[in-house]
Structure formats: structure tokens, C-alpha cells
PDB file of C-alpha atoms in Angstrom:
ATOM      1  CA  TYR A 127    -271.049  81.477 208.938  1.00 82.00           C
ATOM      2  CA  ARG A 128    -273.583  79.454 206.990  1.00 90.00           C
ATOM      3  CA  VAL A 129    -274.561  80.734 203.578  1.00 93.00           C
ATOM      4  CA  LYS A 130    -276.947  79.688 200.829  1.00 96.00           C
ATOM      5  CA  GLU A 131    -277.676  80.776 197.272  1.00 96.00           C
ATOM      6  CA  ASP A 132    -279.213  84.260 196.988  1.00 95.00           C
ATOM      7  CA  ASN A 133    -277.505  85.451 200.216  1.00 96.00           C
ATOM      8  CA  PHE A 134    -275.434  88.608 199.906  1.00 96.00           C
ATOM      9  CA  LEU A 135    -271.697  88.520 200.583  1.00 94.00           C
ATOM     10  CA  GLY A 136    -268.802  90.957 200.338  1.00 90.00           C
ATOM     11  CA  GLN A 137    -268.343  94.685 199.847  1.00 90.00           C
ATOM     12  CA  ASN A 138    -269.670  94.978 196.272  1.00 92.00           C
ATOM     13  CA  HIS A 139    -273.256  93.833 196.861  1.00 92.00           C
ATOM     14  CA  GLY A 140    -272.246  90.288 195.900  1.00 95.00           C
ATOM     15  CA  LYS A 141    -275.136  87.834 195.560  1.00 97.00           C
ATOM     16  CA  ILE A 142    -274.285  84.135 195.813  1.00 98.00           C
ATOM     17  CA  GLN A 143    -275.067  82.384 192.519  1.00 98.00           C
ATOM     18  CA  LEU A 144    -273.466  78.972 193.107  1.00 97.00           C
ATOM     19  CA  LEU A 145    -272.190  77.017 196.083  1.00 97.00           C
ATOM     20  CA  ALA A 146    -269.738  74.227 195.292  1.00 96.00           C
ATOM     21  CA  GLU A 147    -267.377  72.181 197.445  1.00 93.00           C
ATOM     22  CA  ASP A 148    -264.362  74.120 196.175  1.00 96.00           C
ATOM     23  CA  LYS A 149    -265.747  77.618 195.504  1.00 97.00           C
ATOM     24  CA  ILE A 150    -268.507  80.182 195.940  1.00 97.00           C
ATOM     25  CA  VAL A 151    -269.538  82.101 192.804  1.00 98.00           C
ATOM     26  CA  LEU A 152    -270.921  85.627 193.257  1.00 97.00           C
ATOM     27  CA  MET A 153    -272.489  88.215 190.994  1.00 98.00           C
ATOM     28  CA  GLU A 154    -271.253  91.633 192.159  1.00 97.00           C
ATOM     29  CA  LEU A 155    -272.458  95.135 191.334  1.00 96.00           C
ATOM     30  CA  VAL A 156    -269.575  97.545 190.786  1.00 95.00           C
ATOM     31  CA  PRO A 157    -269.569 101.211 189.701  1.00 95.00           C
ATOM     32  CA  ASP A 158    -268.854 101.697 185.991  1.00 95.00           C
ATOM     33  CA  GLY A 159    -267.193 105.088 186.469  1.00 95.00           C
ATOM     34  CA  ILE A 160    -269.881 107.097 184.658  1.00 97.00           C
ATOM     35  CA  GLY A 161    -272.646 106.954 187.251  1.00 96.00           C
ATOM     36  CA  GLY A 162    -273.990 103.486 186.512  1.00 97.00           C
ATOM     37  CA  TRP A 163    -273.394  99.932 187.638  1.00 97.00           C
ATOM     38  CA  LEU A 164    -271.916  96.820 186.038  1.00 97.00           C
ATOM     39  CA  GLU A 165    -272.507  93.196 186.993  1.00 97.00           C
ATOM     40  CA  ARG A 166    -269.276  91.267 187.485  1.00 96.00           C
ATOM     41  CA  GLU A 167    -268.817  87.599 188.313  1.00 97.00           C
ATOM     42  CA  ALA A 168    -266.386  86.760 191.101  1.00 96.00           C
ATOM     43  CA  ALA A 169    -265.384  83.497 192.757  1.00 96.00           C
ATOM     44  CA  LEU A 170    -264.034  82.667 196.193  1.00 95.00           C
ATOM     45  CA  SER A 171    -261.884  79.546 196.435  1.00 96.00           C
ATOM     46  CA  LEU A 172    -262.502  77.307 199.426  1.00 94.00           C
ATOM     47  CA  VAL A 173    -259.538  75.349 200.752  1.00 91.00           C
ATOM     48  CA  GLU A 174    -258.945  73.394 203.948  1.00 82.00           C
TER      49      GLU A 174
END
């Protein structure tokens, strides 16, 4: 797949914030347990 910044990725409504040679940084929306949502940063490592 080809991706670019602002594409969505993953199961937690992850929006791509940064594309680098070694990682993809996402901002995810996850339930906070009391009916709301929290933003959480996540990163995917890219290795060959």
C-alpha cells in the first residue's frame, strides 16, 4: 500500500501525522472508558 500524511490507518481511527524512513507516526482516537475519547500517539517501526 502507498500512504501519505493525513491518511487513516489501523483499528483506532489512526491518522498519519509523520512519515519517516524508519517509522510512521499516528494520532489515534481511543475510548477513555467513561464515554469519551482520548488522542494517543502511536508509532509503527519500518524495517527491511
